[in-house]
Amino acid sequence: MEELDTVNLVRVMSDDSIHSSLSSDSCEYYQTEIFDQLPSVQACRLEQNRQSLLEASEANQDGPEPRENISHGHLSRGPKDKASTRPLRNLVMCIQGKRNARDRRKMQISNIGFWDSWRRSQSIYMKRVMAQMGGALKGLLPWQQTLRTINGRFGVGVKAYFVFLRYLVFLNLLHCALISGFILGPTAFYGSSAHLKFGANDSVLDFFLGTGYLDRSPVFFGFYTRGSLNLPCLNTPLLYLAGIFTILFLSLIMVVRRTVVGYKHTWILGKQYSVNVSYKIFCGWDFSIQDRASATLKRSFIRNDLKLFLEEQSFSLREAQRTLPQKVRLYLLRFIFNLIVLSLLGGAFYLIYFATKTSQNMSASEHHWMVSLVLQYLPPITITFVNLFLPHMFRKISSFEDYSFTTQVNATLLRSIFLKLASLGIYLFFVFDQTKNQPCRENIFGREMYKLSNFNFLATLCNAFLFSYPRKLLQEKYPSSLLAHLSGKQHFLIPFNVLDLVYSQTVSWVGVYYCPLLPLIGTVTLMATFYIKKFTVLRCCVAEQRMLRGSSSSVLFHFMLLLGLIMAAVTLGVNFWIPNTNTFSCGPFGNGGSLFNVTGECVARLPSSAQTTLRYLSSEAFALPLILTEVIILTSYVSRGRANQKAIERLKDMLVLSSSDKRFLVKQHATMLRRQKNTGRVRGAAIKEDNPRNNSTVPPSTRTN
C-alpha cells in the first residue's frame, strides 16, 4: 500500500524550454500557457526565428561567417560573479533573499576546496575593511556639516561650489608639500640666508607691492641660488625644475581624472535620468536620520533636486513645440547677442591694455605713496572690475536667449571664463614684452602674479563685508524702503563665484615658477575664502527658485580648471623658449644658465648607455612605435566601450521586457480572479435553483418521515 501511495512528480521539458535564450541563472519558469504568452518569450522567439532564417540563408550561400551572439545568459553571468563576493548588506533584495543567498554561499563553500574558500573569505573581509576605512577617511574630511547644511538649504549646485573650493585647498596643500621637498628643503640646508635682513629702505608697503625685503625673500625666484649643492645631476636648478614640473604634472593628472569621472557620471544621468528620479522619490530617504533638523535638510535637498528636473522637463516640452519661424527668429536673436558679447570682450581687452601701459609708463617716485600704490595695482584693479561687471552682463544676455537653466549657466560660464583667461593672457603678454630686457625679469613677473593674487582676495573680502552684508542689513532693518526694493533678494551666483576660484588657481599655476610660495598664499586665501563665502551664503543669500544640478556643473568646473592649467603650461613653455638676452640674471639659472644648459650638462655626465637611451627616447625612431602603441590602446578602449554600450542596451531591453512580463502576469492574475468569482456566482445560483426542484421531486412519504 505504501508503494501505491507514493507519487513521483516529473517535470516535462519541451524543446523550447530546453533551448531557451534565458540563462540557467535567471528564474525558472514552468512550462504553462502563460509562459508562452509572456512578451519576453515572444520577443526572444522572434529573434531566434530571425537568426535561424539568417543562418539558413548563409548556409544556402555556402558562406557562413562566425557570428558573436550575446545572449541574455552571458550578460547575467557578470553580475552574478560579482554578487557572489559582495557583502550581503549591499545586495538589493529582501531579507529572505539575503538569507537564501547566504545559504547558497555556504553550500558553495562546502563544495569547493579549502584554498578557494579561504581566498573568497579573505576577499570579502578585505572589501569590508576597505569600505570601513573609506567611510572613516570620508568622515575626516573638513567642513562636512557645513556642506550638508548648504546642500539642504541651497541645493546641490551651491554645494558643488564649496566641494570644488575644498578640492582646490587640498590641491594647493599638495603643491606646498612638493615645494617644501624639492625647493625649500634643499635651499634651507645648502643655501645662504645672510641677505635676509630688514633694511633701512624697506617698509610695510613692500609686503603689498612685493618689493624691497619681500623681493629678497624666499617668496620670489631670485632668492634660490645654486649654493653648496652643486653636483652635475643634483643641484638647485634641477631640483627647482623637478618641483615645478611635478606640480604641473600631478595637477594635470588629478584635474583630468576628476573631469573624466564627472563626465561619465553626467553621461549616465543624462541617458537614464528618469530612473534616478524614481530612485530619489522612492528610495532617496535616509532612514538612519534621527534629528529633526537633519530630516528637514534631507527633505529640502530632495525637493530642490526634483524642482530642477521638472524645470528641465517643462523646457524640453516647450522647446519641442517650437515652429520653424520661431526657431529662425530665435537663432537670429542669438547671433545678435553673440555679436554684442564679442564687442564687450574687445572693449575689455583694450581697457586692460590701456591700464597696463599707464602703470608701466608712470614713475612711482613722482607721486605720493598712496597714488603710487594705486598705479602699481592699476592692472589688477582693471582686470578685477572687468571680471566683476561683464559676467553679470553675460548673465542678462543669456537669459534673453531662451536656453534652459543649466544651459544658461554653462553659456555664462564659458563666456566669462574666456573673458578671465583671455584678459589674464593679454596682461601676461604685455608684462613679458615690457620686462624681457630688464634685469631679473622673473622676479618682476612673479611680483605681478603676487599682486594679482592679493587683489583678487581683497576683492572677495570687500564684496562680502562692504556690499553683501550691508545690503542684507538694509533689507532686514528697512524692508519697505525704496532702496531695499531696488536691490532685491541676494542669490548665490554659482558661475561668477566659480570663475573667481578658477582665476585665482590659474594665477597660482602661472606664477608658481616665478613665485614658489604662491601655493602657500593660495592655500591661506582659499581657506579664508571658504569661511567668507559660507558667511555670505548662510547669512546674506536666499535659495534660488531654479536649482543647478551638481554633476554637470562639477564637470564644467574642472574643465575650466583644465583650461587654466593648459594656459599656465603654455606660459611656462614660452618663458623657457624665449632666450634671456640680459647679461644680469638671478635665481638658480644665473650667469647665463638656462633649462637646456642645466639638463645638457647633467646628460653629458651620465654613462654612455644612459645617454644612448635618452637620445633614442627623444628621437623620431621612438616616436613612431609610441604613436602606434597609443593608437592600439585607444582602439582597444573604443572597442570595449562599444561592446559595453551594446551590453547596456541589451540589459535595458531585458528590463523593459521584465516589466512587461510583470504587467502581463498581473493582468492574467486579475482575469483569473474575476473568472473564479463569476464561476462561483454561477455555481451558487445553480445550486439555489436546484434546491427547490429537489424539494418538489421528493415523495410525500419521505417528507412526513
XYZ file of C-alpha atoms in Angstrom:
705
model
C 0.000 0.000 0.000
C 2.862 2.371 0.705
C 4.219 1.808 -2.781
C 0.834 2.609 -4.283
C 0.557 5.815 -2.260
C 3.954 7.060 -3.459
C 3.624 9.610 -6.255
C 6.575 10.697 -8.442
C 6.245 14.188 -9.919
C 8.238 14.630 -13.105
C 8.554 17.974 -14.915
C 8.106 17.554 -18.664
C 10.568 19.749 -20.598
C 9.864 20.734 -24.169
C 12.380 21.789 -26.782
C 11.543 25.445 -26.328
C 12.224 25.297 -22.603
C 15.471 23.392 -23.054
C 16.870 25.706 -25.719
C 15.530 28.941 -24.237
C 17.591 32.089 -24.577
C 17.259 32.677 -20.843
C 20.229 31.567 -18.765
C 20.161 28.992 -16.021
C 20.984 31.740 -13.545
C 17.660 33.501 -14.094
C 14.363 32.495 -12.522
C 12.874 29.240 -13.834
C 9.502 29.472 -15.475
C 7.277 26.410 -15.550
C 6.010 25.282 -18.909
C 2.480 26.660 -18.970
C 0.344 28.525 -21.397
C 1.011 31.799 -19.598
C 4.755 31.327 -20.067
C 4.255 31.046 -23.814
C 2.279 34.297 -23.798
C 4.882 36.374 -21.950
C 6.146 39.381 -24.009
C 9.778 38.500 -23.307
C 9.332 34.927 -24.580
C 7.582 36.116 -27.708
C 10.320 38.692 -28.377
C 13.034 36.067 -27.862
C 11.280 33.645 -30.201
C 11.025 36.305 -32.884
C 14.752 36.990 -32.504
C 15.543 33.258 -32.652
C 13.420 32.815 -35.771
C 15.147 35.762 -37.409
C 18.585 34.358 -36.585
C 17.637 30.893 -37.815
C 16.452 32.359 -41.129
C 19.720 34.267 -41.482
C 21.767 31.158 -40.714
C 19.745 29.143 -43.206
C 20.285 31.737 -45.921
C 24.012 31.849 -45.185
C 24.174 28.054 -45.283
C 22.487 28.062 -48.682
C 25.056 30.519 -49.967
C 27.929 28.337 -48.602
C 29.464 31.386 -46.971
C 28.903 31.115 -43.276
C 30.750 33.543 -41.112
C 31.366 33.276 -37.438
C 28.945 35.418 -35.516
C 29.269 36.637 -31.991
C 25.949 36.244 -30.248
C 25.482 37.903 -26.914
C 22.744 36.069 -25.127
C 20.887 37.086 -22.041
C 22.645 34.388 -20.140
C 26.066 35.777 -20.873
C 25.004 39.179 -19.691
C 23.700 37.840 -16.455
C 26.825 35.927 -15.502
C 28.945 39.006 -14.822
C 26.747 40.493 -12.096
C 26.274 37.046 -10.589
C 30.004 36.501 -10.236
C 30.441 39.947 -8.718
C 27.443 39.489 -6.428
C 28.901 36.247 -5.045
C 31.678 38.227 -3.332
C 29.721 41.334 -2.390
C 28.606 41.775 1.220
C 25.037 40.684 1.851
C 24.006 44.096 3.149
C 24.966 45.667 -0.195
C 22.716 43.328 -2.201
C 19.458 44.882 -3.377
C 16.994 42.223 -2.204
C 14.662 41.426 0.655
C 15.661 39.726 3.927
C 14.522 36.302 2.754
C 16.528 36.703 -0.438
C 19.638 37.582 1.556
C 19.108 34.501 3.723
C 18.837 32.332 0.632
C 21.984 33.935 -0.771
C 23.810 33.212 2.480
C 22.718 29.558 2.353
C 23.864 29.266 -1.267
C 27.247 30.707 -0.369
C 27.620 28.199 2.455
C 26.789 25.359 0.062
C 29.316 26.690 -2.450
C 31.987 26.911 0.244
C 31.318 23.329 1.278
C 31.615 22.173 -2.333
C 34.850 23.993 -3.182
C 38.311 23.378 -1.834
C 39.999 24.848 1.195
C 42.179 27.265 -0.798
C 39.280 28.716 -2.823
C 37.168 29.017 0.316
C 39.936 30.860 2.160
C 40.569 33.167 -0.782
C 36.883 34.043 -1.075
C 36.540 34.748 2.635
C 39.661 36.922 2.579
C 38.303 38.835 -0.407
C 35.051 39.557 1.435
C 36.971 40.543 4.568
C 39.277 42.917 2.660
C 36.314 44.559 0.961
C 34.694 45.155 4.335
C 37.924 46.606 5.723
C 38.380 48.890 2.714
C 34.763 50.049 2.956
C 35.175 50.857 6.652
C 38.468 52.666 6.016
C 36.874 54.647 3.196
C 33.991 55.654 5.458
C 36.391 56.651 8.234
C 38.552 58.736 5.885
C 35.473 60.369 4.413
C 34.361 61.306 7.900
C 37.709 63.042 8.484
C 37.170 65.466 5.611
C 36.731 69.036 6.864
C 33.533 71.079 6.639
C 31.220 68.072 6.246
C 28.449 69.516 8.424
C 28.677 72.846 6.634
C 28.287 71.128 3.271
C 25.207 69.227 4.494
C 23.605 72.443 5.689
C 24.329 74.243 2.428
C 23.086 71.240 0.438
C 19.780 71.203 2.271
C 19.111 74.926 2.079
C 20.523 75.915 -1.304
C 20.729 72.749 -3.373
C 23.448 70.546 -4.749
C 24.760 73.219 -7.150
C 25.906 75.542 -4.337
C 27.305 72.532 -2.510
C 29.295 71.635 -5.644
C 30.949 75.057 -5.468
C 32.111 74.512 -1.881
C 33.273 70.972 -2.669
C 35.244 72.423 -5.574
C 36.763 75.030 -3.244
C 37.762 72.306 -0.765
C 39.342 70.344 -3.598
C 41.446 73.382 -4.535
C 42.578 73.718 -0.905
C 43.810 70.107 -0.924
C 45.467 70.646 -4.297
C 47.376 73.681 -3.032
C 48.411 71.789 0.105
C 49.916 69.128 -2.163
C 51.738 71.870 -4.059
C 53.104 73.251 -0.784
C 54.423 69.814 0.164
C 56.159 69.452 -3.202
C 57.648 72.943 -2.973
C 58.952 72.162 0.511
C 60.528 68.892 -0.587
C 62.087 69.974 -3.864
C 62.899 73.665 -3.345
C 62.651 74.988 0.219
C 64.278 71.992 1.929
C 67.483 71.850 -0.154
C 67.765 75.644 -0.108
C 67.434 75.737 3.693
C 70.182 73.135 4.127
C 72.608 74.173 1.391
C 71.729 77.806 0.679
C 72.655 81.066 2.328
C 70.295 83.394 4.209
C 72.705 86.184 5.134
C 70.868 88.721 2.975
C 67.517 88.134 4.735
C 67.616 91.332 6.777
C 65.122 94.153 7.031
C 66.990 97.153 5.550
C 66.626 100.835 6.154
C 64.870 101.426 2.840
C 62.335 98.659 3.431
C 58.780 99.457 4.551
C 55.445 97.851 5.175
C 54.407 98.880 1.678
C 56.822 96.275 0.317
C 54.510 93.490 1.522
C 51.783 94.850 -0.764
C 53.992 95.578 -3.769
C 56.384 92.634 -3.483
C 59.444 94.862 -3.472
C 62.264 95.549 -1.011
C 62.540 92.919 1.692
C 59.957 90.655 0.102
C 61.848 90.740 -3.203
C 64.913 89.273 -1.459
C 62.914 86.648 0.495
C 62.085 83.025 -0.488
C 58.794 84.268 -1.938
C 60.350 85.021 -5.333
C 62.548 83.331 -7.909
C 65.706 85.355 -7.311
C 66.250 84.005 -3.793
C 67.098 80.458 -4.915
C 70.739 80.284 -5.990
C 72.958 77.252 -6.502
C 74.544 77.366 -3.053
C 76.767 74.496 -1.922
C 74.600 71.838 -3.582
C 76.248 71.980 -7.000
C 76.612 68.403 -8.271
C 76.187 67.763 -12.026
C 72.858 65.920 -11.665
C 71.867 67.067 -8.196
C 71.778 70.822 -7.874
C 69.369 73.609 -7.127
C 68.326 74.329 -10.760
C 67.423 70.692 -11.438
C 65.542 70.346 -8.147
C 63.726 73.608 -8.882
C 62.652 72.363 -12.306
C 61.700 68.955 -10.913
C 59.458 70.570 -8.306
C 57.695 72.823 -10.822
C 57.208 70.051 -13.402
C 55.944 67.651 -10.725
C 53.363 70.209 -9.599
C 52.083 70.745 -13.133
C 52.105 67.026 -13.990
C 50.246 65.923 -10.851
C 47.772 68.759 -11.265
C 47.129 67.616 -14.830
C 46.517 64.018 -13.749
C 44.194 64.975 -10.893
C 42.167 67.515 -12.877
C 41.805 65.218 -15.912
C 40.775 62.302 -13.700
C 38.051 64.272 -11.914
C 36.852 65.723 -15.214
C 36.567 62.294 -16.852
C 34.875 60.682 -13.846
C 32.409 63.536 -13.560
C 31.668 63.425 -17.282
C 30.981 59.685 -17.123
C 28.587 60.217 -14.215
C 26.862 63.059 -16.060
C 26.543 60.948 -19.211
C 24.910 58.133 -17.272
C 22.473 60.535 -15.627
C 21.748 62.176 -18.953
C 20.865 58.839 -20.552
C 18.686 57.448 -17.794
C 17.852 60.341 -15.507
C 14.243 59.229 -15.100
C 15.496 56.143 -13.301
C 17.465 58.385 -10.982
C 14.369 60.487 -10.290
C 12.303 57.396 -9.442
C 15.121 56.321 -7.145
C 15.102 59.690 -5.381
C 11.333 59.552 -4.969
C 11.008 56.008 -3.662
C 14.473 55.223 -2.262
C 16.060 58.613 -1.615
C 15.184 58.923 2.054
C 17.816 58.131 4.672
C 16.077 56.128 7.414
C 19.049 56.484 9.741
C 18.185 60.169 10.331
C 17.024 60.781 13.900
C 17.364 64.554 14.174
C 14.541 66.873 13.086
C 16.962 69.395 11.577
C 18.688 66.677 9.547
C 15.318 65.426 8.327
C 14.398 68.955 7.227
C 17.681 69.305 5.345
C 17.220 65.944 3.617
C 13.659 66.786 2.604
C 14.655 70.150 1.187
C 17.528 68.521 -0.710
C 15.176 66.039 -2.415
C 12.697 68.827 -3.166
C 15.367 71.034 -4.743
C 16.641 68.203 -6.934
C 13.143 67.378 -8.144
C 12.419 71.045 -8.886
C 15.403 71.166 -11.218
C 14.266 68.037 -13.025
C 10.711 69.347 -13.503
C 12.080 72.672 -14.751
C 14.179 70.929 -17.400
C 11.299 68.681 -18.440
C 8.950 71.642 -18.957
C 11.619 73.435 -21.011
C 12.117 70.328 -23.176
C 8.391 70.190 -23.894
C 8.313 73.890 -24.738
C 11.353 73.505 -26.989
C 9.795 70.588 -28.873
C 6.700 72.691 -29.681
C 8.609 75.487 -31.458
C 7.708 76.141 -35.074
C 10.167 76.890 -37.895
C 9.610 80.710 -37.887
C 10.121 80.754 -34.133
C 13.401 78.838 -34.487
C 14.674 81.198 -37.208
C 13.769 84.235 -35.101
C 15.478 82.706 -32.052
C 18.701 81.878 -33.935
C 18.862 85.404 -35.368
C 18.409 86.847 -31.870
C 21.191 84.633 -30.509
C 23.504 85.735 -33.333
C 22.936 89.404 -32.465
C 23.599 88.754 -28.780
C 26.839 86.928 -29.627
C 27.997 89.980 -31.600
C 27.278 92.122 -28.540
C 29.314 89.731 -26.382
C 32.269 89.932 -28.803
C 32.171 93.737 -28.757
C 32.153 93.768 -24.952
C 35.146 91.423 -24.885
C 37.063 93.626 -27.332
C 36.409 96.720 -25.221
C 37.529 94.922 -22.054
C 40.804 93.817 -23.670
C 41.586 97.344 -24.825
C 40.893 98.676 -21.322
C 43.359 96.168 -19.846
C 45.954 97.171 -22.442
C 45.500 100.872 -21.587
C 45.776 100.206 -17.830
C 48.957 98.164 -18.286
C 50.585 100.839 -20.438
C 49.642 103.547 -17.943
C 51.007 101.571 -14.990
C 54.328 100.831 -16.694
C 54.920 104.349 -18.016
C 54.130 106.219 -14.780
C 57.082 106.727 -12.451
C 56.365 105.842 -8.825
C 58.801 108.378 -7.375
C 56.900 111.359 -8.795
C 53.689 110.698 -6.809
C 52.519 110.230 -3.252
C 52.846 106.719 -1.837
C 49.084 106.178 -1.999
C 48.963 107.252 -5.647
C 51.986 105.091 -6.338
C 50.244 102.112 -4.735
C 47.144 102.671 -6.883
C 49.283 102.957 -10.025
C 51.105 99.736 -9.199
C 47.789 97.954 -8.708
C 46.081 99.592 -11.691
C 46.202 96.478 -13.977
C 44.882 94.124 -11.244
C 42.159 96.658 -10.395
C 41.148 96.929 -14.035
C 41.115 93.158 -14.559
C 39.099 92.648 -11.357
C 36.449 95.231 -12.245
C 36.160 93.932 -15.808
C 35.743 90.404 -14.467
C 33.213 91.679 -11.943
C 30.805 93.553 -14.221
C 30.961 91.795 -17.577
C 29.843 88.343 -16.275
C 26.671 89.973 -14.939
C 26.026 91.399 -18.386
C 26.652 87.956 -19.890
C 24.129 86.525 -17.448
C 21.485 89.034 -18.509
C 22.201 88.318 -22.169
C 21.905 84.545 -21.711
C 18.529 84.988 -20.010
C 17.153 86.529 -23.256
C 18.497 83.709 -25.456
C 15.827 81.236 -24.303
C 18.088 78.462 -23.051
C 17.350 76.015 -20.259
C 18.573 76.978 -16.812
C 21.560 74.621 -16.931
C 22.470 75.789 -20.446
C 22.223 79.429 -19.352
C 24.649 78.757 -16.526
C 27.036 76.887 -18.828
C 26.923 79.605 -21.502
C 27.621 82.298 -18.915
C 30.467 80.229 -17.523
C 32.081 79.669 -20.920
C 31.878 83.336 -21.904
C 33.127 84.503 -18.537
C 35.992 82.019 -18.364
C 37.065 83.111 -21.833
C 36.989 86.698 -20.554
C 39.060 85.868 -17.484
C 41.650 83.690 -19.197
C 41.951 85.974 -22.205
C 42.332 89.078 -20.030
C 44.994 87.316 -17.976
C 46.747 86.146 -21.151
C 46.795 89.661 -22.609
C 48.171 91.024 -19.360
C 50.896 88.350 -19.304
C 51.831 89.167 -22.896
C 52.258 92.858 -22.090
C 54.311 92.054 -18.983
C 56.544 89.675 -20.980
C 57.033 92.263 -23.687
C 57.972 95.059 -21.304
C 60.244 93.066 -18.968
C 62.243 90.972 -21.448
C 65.263 93.336 -21.307
C 65.089 94.182 -17.615
C 67.373 92.613 -15.005
C 65.893 89.669 -13.094
C 62.691 89.667 -15.110
C 61.491 86.529 -13.296
C 61.130 88.488 -10.053
C 59.222 91.246 -11.855
C 56.869 88.726 -13.395
C 56.376 86.951 -10.045
C 55.650 90.310 -8.457
C 52.779 90.895 -10.876
C 51.306 87.459 -10.094
C 51.674 88.185 -6.393
C 49.706 91.436 -6.771
C 47.007 89.712 -8.828
C 46.534 87.046 -6.153
C 46.393 89.569 -3.314
C 43.942 91.900 -5.009
C 41.646 89.048 -6.000
C 41.324 88.015 -2.348
C 40.885 91.660 -1.310
C 38.025 91.999 -3.806
C 36.344 88.892 -2.352
C 36.643 90.267 1.169
C 35.288 93.703 0.253
C 32.413 92.237 -1.745
C 31.275 90.188 1.253
C 31.533 92.773 4.035
C 31.133 96.066 2.164
C 28.390 95.102 -0.284
C 26.538 91.846 0.509
C 26.261 92.199 4.289
C 25.165 95.898 4.323
C 22.631 95.049 1.615
C 21.205 92.293 3.806
C 21.085 94.588 6.836
C 19.239 97.193 4.789
C 16.602 94.642 3.777
C 16.187 93.471 7.378
C 16.072 96.888 9.047
C 14.146 98.786 6.370
C 12.281 96.203 4.269
C 9.748 98.736 2.923
C 12.287 101.289 1.704
C 12.777 102.022 -1.984
C 16.458 101.064 -1.905
C 15.637 97.678 -0.407
C 13.085 97.012 -3.147
C 15.530 98.067 -5.860
C 18.353 95.909 -4.535
C 16.131 92.814 -4.308
C 16.989 89.490 -2.733
C 20.518 88.187 -2.937
C 21.227 84.853 -4.599
C 24.475 82.936 -4.590
C 25.518 83.147 -8.245
C 27.421 79.936 -8.858
C 29.029 80.841 -12.226
C 30.692 84.023 -11.004
C 31.990 82.520 -7.775
C 33.402 79.531 -9.655
C 35.109 81.898 -12.069
C 36.859 83.604 -9.168
C 38.196 80.256 -7.974
C 39.386 79.222 -11.442
C 41.003 82.609 -11.951
C 42.857 82.500 -8.628
C 44.065 78.942 -9.235
C 45.216 79.834 -12.753
C 47.202 82.763 -11.341
C 48.753 80.358 -8.826
C 49.779 77.898 -11.549
C 51.138 80.630 -13.822
C 53.154 82.258 -11.056
C 54.436 79.197 -9.188
C 57.654 79.200 -11.239
C 58.339 82.875 -10.536
C 56.867 82.953 -7.019
C 57.340 79.497 -5.412
C 55.432 80.401 -2.243
C 52.331 81.367 -4.207
C 50.644 77.961 -3.463
C 51.058 78.662 0.259
C 49.498 82.095 -0.195
C 46.752 80.470 -2.257
C 46.031 77.896 0.449
C 45.604 80.581 3.105
C 43.417 82.754 0.884
C 41.255 79.792 -0.215
C 40.625 78.715 3.368
C 39.686 82.281 4.258
C 37.503 82.416 1.131
C 35.625 79.311 2.292
C 34.563 80.961 5.545
C 33.803 84.266 3.814
C 31.581 82.542 1.255
C 29.974 80.439 3.975
C 29.042 83.625 5.828
C 27.747 85.190 2.620
C 25.608 82.184 1.698
C 24.102 81.368 5.079
C 23.677 84.945 6.296
C 23.044 87.079 3.231
C 21.585 84.885 0.463
C 18.313 83.101 -0.214
C 17.831 79.902 -2.192
C 17.316 80.021 -5.942
C 13.925 79.032 -7.295
C 15.684 77.038 -10.009
C 18.417 74.717 -8.843
C 21.566 73.746 -10.700
C 22.447 70.079 -10.998
C 25.737 69.370 -9.266
C 27.011 66.652 -11.639
C 27.051 68.744 -14.823
C 28.296 71.859 -13.018
C 31.145 69.924 -11.398
C 32.309 68.674 -14.812
C 32.316 72.206 -16.173
C 34.199 73.484 -13.112
C 37.034 71.020 -13.639
C 37.070 71.578 -17.394
C 37.615 75.302 -16.830
C 40.324 74.439 -14.331
C 41.949 72.289 -17.005
C 41.943 75.271 -19.374
C 43.693 77.346 -16.711
C 46.325 74.638 -16.254
C 46.949 74.499 -20.005
C 47.372 78.272 -20.026
C 49.938 78.032 -17.197
C 51.873 75.330 -19.076
C 51.909 77.430 -22.264
C 53.147 80.463 -20.328
C 55.968 78.464 -18.765
C 56.910 76.967 -22.139
C 57.096 80.417 -23.739
C 59.318 81.613 -20.891
C 61.709 78.705 -21.460
C 61.691 79.123 -25.222
C 62.398 82.882 -25.301
C 66.126 83.368 -24.635
C 67.187 85.697 -21.855
C 69.327 88.337 -23.593
C 70.042 90.233 -20.383
C 73.560 89.809 -19.026
C 72.390 90.058 -15.419
C 70.084 87.232 -14.409
C 69.081 85.932 -10.997
C 67.839 82.767 -9.391
C 69.021 79.209 -9.967
C 69.754 79.892 -13.657
C 72.073 82.822 -13.027
C 75.187 83.667 -15.033
C 73.632 82.903 -18.398
C 72.253 79.496 -17.442
C 69.035 78.105 -18.821
C 66.921 74.981 -18.756
C 68.706 73.438 -21.741
C 72.187 74.170 -20.387
C 71.497 72.600 -16.992
C 69.863 69.464 -18.365
C 72.504 69.124 -21.098
C 75.293 69.261 -18.517
C 73.601 66.539 -16.472
C 73.079 64.316 -19.511
C 76.732 64.747 -20.551
C 77.875 63.359 -17.171
C 75.725 60.220 -17.440
C 77.126 56.859 -18.621
C 77.194 56.192 -22.345
C 74.361 53.627 -22.144
C 72.096 56.101 -20.355
C 72.933 58.804 -22.909
C 72.145 56.415 -25.769
C 68.826 55.530 -24.153
C 67.867 59.187 -23.667
C 68.803 60.035 -27.251
C 66.661 57.142 -28.505
C 63.717 58.219 -26.357
C 63.933 61.744 -27.777
C 64.389 60.638 -31.405
C 61.868 60.035 -34.178
C 62.606 56.294 -34.139
C 60.929 56.031 -30.734
C 58.067 58.382 -31.615
C 56.595 56.061 -34.269
C 56.257 52.959 -32.003
C 54.923 55.200 -29.251
C 52.223 56.602 -31.554
C 51.322 53.105 -32.783
C 51.048 51.853 -29.199
C 48.789 54.758 -28.284
C 46.609 54.066 -31.324
C 46.286 50.394 -30.357
C 45.413 51.251 -26.761
C 42.841 53.841 -27.830
C 41.356 51.390 -30.332
C 41.009 48.740 -27.645
C 39.309 51.205 -25.311
C 36.946 52.349 -28.052
C 36.085 48.733 -28.893
C 35.498 47.945 -25.256
C 33.281 50.980 -24.924
C 31.196 49.940 -27.909
C 30.847 46.398 -26.555
C 29.783 47.766 -23.180
C 27.286 50.039 -24.908
C 25.758 47.049 -26.703
C 25.586 45.131 -23.426
C 23.939 48.111 -21.717
C 21.345 48.374 -24.467
C 20.603 44.642 -24.197
C 20.209 44.924 -20.426
C 17.852 47.866 -20.887
C 15.760 45.738 -23.244
C 15.732 42.959 -20.663
C 14.487 45.378 -18.002
C 11.721 46.599 -20.293
C 10.678 43.044 -21.096
C 10.781 42.119 -17.420
C 8.427 44.980 -16.553
C 6.168 43.934 -19.444
C 6.092 40.384 -18.065
C 5.089 41.662 -14.644
C 2.255 43.760 -16.061
C 1.093 40.814 -18.167
C 1.118 38.455 -15.188
C -0.806 40.947 -13.056
C -3.453 41.234 -15.767
C -3.688 37.455 -16.078
C -3.985 37.089 -12.324
C -6.761 39.695 -12.201
C -8.559 37.953 -15.069
C -8.338 34.587 -13.286
C -9.726 36.099 -10.087
C -12.648 37.622 -11.973
C -13.307 34.272 -13.663
C -13.259 32.480 -10.319
C -15.693 34.990 -8.851
C -18.005 34.698 -11.841
C -17.806 30.904 -11.736
C -18.611 30.916 -8.035
C -21.597 33.152 -8.601
C -22.911 30.932 -11.395
C -22.488 27.801 -9.294
C -24.242 29.423 -6.325
C -27.157 30.482 -8.491
C -27.373 26.990 -9.994
C -27.393 25.396 -6.534
C -30.162 27.720 -5.405
C -32.175 26.807 -8.478
C -31.609 23.064 -7.935
C -32.733 23.078 -4.286
C -36.418 23.961 -4.998
C -36.508 21.399 -7.752
C -35.170 18.700 -5.452
C -37.690 19.624 -2.790
C -40.522 19.431 -5.301
C -39.441 15.993 -6.566
C -39.227 14.385 -3.100
C -42.157 11.878 -2.433
C -44.737 12.846 0.226
C -43.925 9.788 2.314
C -40.317 10.895 2.729
C -41.399 14.399 3.647
C -43.518 13.169 6.540
C -40.772 10.989 7.724
